[in-house]
Amino acid sequence: MIWIEPENWERTKLLEKYLEYDFPYINLGAEVDVTGLYRISKKHGLSFYCAMIHTVTKTALEIRNFKYRFWNGKPLICESLTPVFTYLPKGEEQFYLVNCPFEEDMAHFCRQALEKAILIGKSGKHEYGIAPDDMEILYISCIPWVHYTHFIRTVKIGGIDNIPRISWGKYITTADGRMTMPVSVQVHHGLMDGYHVGMFFQKLEERLNGYSRLA
């Protein structure tokens, strides 16, 4: 993490403004085409869920504002992002929380992430604690039973919790054989605006379209 001097940061006044709000969050959802990513993941024997985790993390890393955080009101920027994701083993109803360091190689990341998730699931230990000063993370979850239209995530302390949350729901197959899925992003408005969330979706769609060309 690198601390930012507030007097030299362009968002200082915005952060101060939104810290006065009870719910200073942007929550935006959109449909995305995941046909290519799904086909590539299955072709190479990878978990589609883990492939999606890799894809959204890589996309977030490309946008500076998704790496902004604040601690005790002082801004900082993350040098890396670790996805912290939910995992629900078949036959269970209570999820496990898993973190796996991000790496550029999708196949290796997917295998590492799934292996770690399975091991945590087999342990039977539901541990959800994240150190309060652990800022270099992304919260990721999936609601695969519902092709939802909107999804608002919980926050630990309203207005203070500023870790981005990225979620997605059930994918469906359209009449022309394409697979679409709802994705939602929840972020602190003091750290970014609708423009930056829009940029995230634009980059995500470009990356997913690239996978479609490869599939």
Short mmCIF file of C-alpha atoms in Angstrom, two decimals:
data_model
loop_
_atom_site.label_atom_id
_atom_site.label_comp_id
_atom_site.label_asym_id
_atom_site.label_seq_id
_atom_site.Cartn_x
_atom_site.Cartn_y
_atom_site.Cartn_z
CA MET A 1 0.00 0.00 0.00
CA ILE A 2 1.11 3.55 -0.71
CA TRP A 3 -0.29 6.37 1.38
CA ILE A 4 -1.57 9.42 -0.49
CA GLU A 5 -1.11 12.94 0.85
CA PRO A 6 -4.69 14.34 1.05
CA GLU A 7 -3.60 17.81 -0.09
CA ASN A 8 -2.22 16.29 -3.28
CA TRP A 9 -5.19 14.02 -4.02
CA GLU A 10 -7.91 15.08 -6.44
CA ARG A 11 -10.69 13.29 -4.50
CA THR A 12 -10.03 14.64 -1.00
CA LYS A 13 -13.08 16.95 -0.96
CA LEU A 14 -15.28 14.24 -2.44
CA LEU A 15 -14.18 11.73 0.20
CA GLU A 16 -14.84 14.25 2.97
CA LYS A 17 -18.28 14.92 1.48
CA TYR A 18 -19.32 11.28 1.19
CA LEU A 19 -18.03 10.34 4.63
CA GLU A 20 -20.99 12.34 5.92
CA TYR A 21 -23.47 10.00 4.18
CA ASP A 22 -25.09 6.91 5.72
CA PHE A 23 -24.84 4.91 2.50
CA PRO A 24 -22.23 6.54 0.25
CA TYR A 25 -22.10 3.69 -2.23
CA ILE A 26 -22.64 3.25 -5.93
CA ASN A 27 -24.26 -0.05 -6.85
CA LEU A 28 -24.58 -0.75 -10.54
CA GLY A 29 -25.62 -3.93 -12.32
CA ALA A 30 -25.53 -4.93 -15.98
CA GLU A 31 -25.88 -7.95 -18.24
CA VAL A 32 -22.66 -9.27 -19.77
CA ASP A 33 -22.01 -11.93 -22.39
CA VAL A 34 -19.86 -14.70 -20.89
CA THR A 35 -20.12 -17.18 -23.77
CA GLY A 36 -16.43 -17.08 -24.67
CA LEU A 37 -15.13 -17.26 -21.11
CA TYR A 38 -17.45 -20.17 -20.32
CA ARG A 39 -16.37 -22.12 -23.42
CA ILE A 40 -12.67 -21.48 -22.81
CA SER A 41 -12.90 -22.49 -19.16
CA LYS A 42 -14.65 -25.75 -20.05
CA LYS A 43 -12.26 -26.44 -22.93
CA HIS A 44 -9.28 -26.25 -20.57
CA GLY A 45 -10.95 -27.98 -17.63
CA LEU A 46 -11.12 -24.85 -15.49
CA SER A 47 -13.78 -23.73 -13.04
CA PHE A 48 -15.95 -21.10 -14.73
CA TYR A 49 -16.46 -19.46 -11.32
CA CYS A 50 -12.71 -19.16 -10.77
CA ALA A 51 -12.21 -17.96 -14.35
CA MET A 52 -14.74 -15.21 -13.71
CA ILE A 53 -12.98 -14.28 -10.44
CA HIS A 54 -9.73 -13.95 -12.40
CA THR A 55 -11.40 -11.88 -15.10
CA VAL A 56 -13.06 -9.32 -12.82
CA THR A 57 -9.94 -9.01 -10.64
CA LYS A 58 -7.74 -8.39 -13.67
CA THR A 59 -10.23 -5.79 -14.89
CA ALA A 60 -10.34 -4.01 -11.51
CA LEU A 61 -6.54 -3.87 -11.44
CA GLU A 62 -6.57 -1.87 -14.68
CA ILE A 63 -8.59 0.97 -13.13
CA ARG A 64 -6.73 3.17 -10.68
CA ASN A 65 -9.83 4.11 -8.68
CA PHE A 66 -10.60 0.47 -7.90
CA LYS A 67 -7.27 0.42 -6.06
CA TYR A 68 -8.03 3.47 -3.92
CA ARG A 69 -8.83 2.87 -0.25
CA PHE A 70 -8.93 4.92 2.93
CA TRP A 71 -8.04 4.08 6.51
CA ASN A 72 -8.99 6.40 9.38
CA GLY A 73 -9.99 8.94 6.76
CA LYS A 74 -6.59 8.98 5.02
CA PRO A 75 -6.40 7.81 1.40
CA LEU A 76 -4.05 5.18 0.02
CA ILE A 77 -3.58 3.17 -3.15
CA CYS A 78 -3.15 -0.59 -3.30
CA GLU A 79 -0.19 -2.08 -5.12
CA SER A 80 -1.97 -5.42 -5.57
CA LEU A 81 -5.46 -6.88 -5.14
CA THR A 82 -6.30 -10.29 -3.70
CA PRO A 83 -9.78 -11.67 -4.46
CA VAL A 84 -11.63 -12.83 -1.34
CA PHE A 85 -14.50 -14.97 -2.60
CA THR A 86 -17.34 -17.09 -1.32
CA TYR A 87 -17.35 -20.85 -1.86
CA LEU A 88 -20.30 -23.17 -1.26
CA PRO A 89 -19.56 -26.92 -1.47
CA LYS A 90 -22.27 -29.10 -2.98
CA GLY A 91 -24.81 -30.17 -0.39
CA GLU A 92 -24.01 -27.37 2.05
CA GLU A 93 -25.92 -24.18 2.81
CA GLN A 94 -23.33 -22.01 4.56
CA PHE A 95 -20.54 -20.52 2.48
CA TYR A 96 -16.82 -20.43 3.18
CA LEU A 97 -14.65 -17.39 2.59
CA VAL A 98 -11.53 -18.02 0.51
CA ASN A 99 -8.67 -15.77 -0.56
CA CYS A 100 -6.19 -16.59 -3.28
CA PRO A 101 -3.38 -14.29 -4.46
CA PHE A 102 -4.01 -13.02 -7.97
CA GLU A 103 -1.63 -13.99 -10.77
CA GLU A 104 -1.69 -13.22 -14.47
CA ASP A 105 -1.86 -16.84 -15.62
CA MET A 106 -5.56 -17.64 -15.57
CA ALA A 107 -5.20 -21.42 -15.68
CA HIS A 108 -2.76 -21.52 -12.78
CA PHE A 109 -4.84 -19.07 -10.75
CA CYS A 110 -8.03 -21.07 -11.34
CA ARG A 111 -6.43 -24.33 -10.26
CA GLN A 112 -4.88 -22.75 -7.17
CA ALA A 113 -8.11 -20.99 -6.19
CA LEU A 114 -10.26 -24.10 -6.60
CA GLU A 115 -7.77 -26.27 -4.73
CA LYS A 116 -7.68 -23.83 -1.84
CA ALA A 117 -11.48 -23.54 -1.79
CA ILE A 118 -11.93 -27.31 -1.69
CA LEU A 119 -9.42 -27.65 1.15
CA ILE A 120 -11.16 -24.94 3.18
CA GLY A 121 -14.51 -26.60 2.51
CA LYS A 122 -13.21 -29.97 3.69
CA SER A 123 -11.88 -28.39 6.89
CA GLY A 124 -15.42 -27.51 7.95
CA LYS A 125 -14.14 -24.27 9.51
CA HIS A 126 -16.28 -21.27 8.67
CA GLU A 127 -13.94 -18.36 9.31
CA TYR A 128 -14.95 -14.94 8.03
CA GLY A 129 -12.52 -12.61 9.77
CA ILE A 130 -10.54 -10.20 7.63
CA ALA A 131 -8.02 -7.94 9.35
CA PRO A 132 -9.51 -4.43 9.53
CA ASP A 133 -6.37 -2.94 8.02
CA ASP A 134 -6.33 -5.42 5.11
CA MET A 135 -7.13 -3.06 2.27
CA GLU A 136 -5.59 -4.80 -0.72
CA ILE A 137 -8.54 -7.08 -1.40
CA LEU A 138 -11.69 -7.38 -3.49
CA TYR A 139 -14.83 -9.05 -2.15
CA ILE A 140 -16.35 -11.38 -4.73
CA SER A 141 -19.48 -13.52 -4.59
CA CYS A 142 -21.92 -15.37 -6.81
CA ILE A 143 -25.67 -16.03 -6.58
CA PRO A 144 -25.89 -18.77 -9.24
CA TRP A 145 -29.52 -19.64 -8.53
CA VAL A 146 -30.99 -16.31 -9.65
CA HIS A 147 -30.72 -14.34 -12.88
CA TYR A 148 -31.26 -11.20 -10.86
CA THR A 149 -31.80 -7.61 -11.92
CA HIS A 150 -30.10 -5.99 -8.94
CA PHE A 151 -28.14 -7.01 -5.87
CA ILE A 152 -26.98 -4.81 -2.96
CA ARG A 153 -24.18 -6.15 -0.78
CA THR A 154 -23.78 -5.74 2.97
CA VAL A 155 -21.18 -3.33 4.36
CA LYS A 156 -19.45 -3.72 7.71
CA ILE A 157 -19.71 -0.13 8.89
CA GLY A 158 -21.80 2.15 6.72
CA GLY A 159 -19.74 4.92 5.15
CA ILE A 160 -16.42 3.55 6.43
CA ASP A 161 -16.26 0.14 4.73
CA ASN A 162 -14.69 0.91 1.35
CA ILE A 163 -13.67 -2.43 -0.18
CA PRO A 164 -15.22 -2.90 -3.67
CA ARG A 165 -17.70 -5.76 -3.96
CA ILE A 166 -18.26 -7.56 -7.25
CA SER A 167 -21.00 -10.18 -7.66
CA TRP A 168 -22.78 -12.07 -10.39
CA GLY A 169 -25.85 -14.26 -10.75
CA LYS A 170 -27.16 -17.13 -12.83
CA TYR A 171 -26.25 -17.22 -16.51
CA ILE A 172 -28.91 -18.00 -19.09
CA THR A 173 -28.67 -19.09 -22.72
CA THR A 174 -30.41 -16.85 -25.23
CA ALA A 175 -32.26 -18.02 -28.35
CA ASP A 176 -29.13 -17.46 -30.47
CA GLY A 177 -26.98 -19.60 -28.17
CA ARG A 178 -25.23 -16.78 -26.32
CA MET A 179 -24.79 -16.93 -22.53
CA THR A 180 -25.59 -13.79 -20.55
CA MET A 181 -25.16 -13.14 -16.85
CA PRO A 182 -25.95 -10.25 -14.47
CA VAL A 183 -22.92 -8.64 -12.84
CA SER A 184 -23.10 -6.04 -10.08
CA VAL A 185 -20.45 -3.74 -8.67
CA GLN A 186 -20.69 -1.91 -5.35
CA VAL A 187 -18.07 0.74 -4.54
CA HIS A 188 -17.55 3.71 -2.24
CA HIS A 189 -18.54 6.97 -3.94
CA GLY A 190 -15.77 8.82 -2.11
CA LEU A 191 -13.21 6.78 -4.07
CA MET A 192 -14.84 6.72 -7.49
CA ASP A 193 -17.76 7.88 -9.57
CA GLY A 194 -20.18 6.34 -12.01
CA TYR A 195 -17.63 7.02 -14.73
CA HIS A 196 -15.16 4.61 -13.15
CA VAL A 197 -17.78 1.90 -12.65
CA GLY A 198 -18.82 2.40 -16.26
CA MET A 199 -15.17 2.06 -17.28
CA PHE A 200 -15.02 -1.22 -15.35
CA PHE A 201 -17.97 -2.63 -17.29
CA GLN A 202 -16.57 -1.36 -20.57
CA LYS A 203 -13.21 -3.05 -19.96
CA LEU A 204 -14.93 -6.20 -18.68
CA GLU A 205 -17.04 -6.44 -21.82
CA GLU A 206 -13.97 -5.89 -24.02
CA ARG A 207 -12.11 -8.67 -22.21
CA LEU A 208 -15.08 -11.04 -22.44
CA ASN A 209 -15.49 -10.25 -26.14
CA GLY A 210 -11.83 -11.13 -26.59
CA TYR A 211 -12.46 -14.53 -25.04
CA SER A 212 -15.37 -15.01 -27.45
CA ARG A 213 -13.02 -14.49 -30.40
CA LEU A 214 -10.68 -17.14 -28.97
CA ALA A 215 -13.37 -19.69 -28.09
#
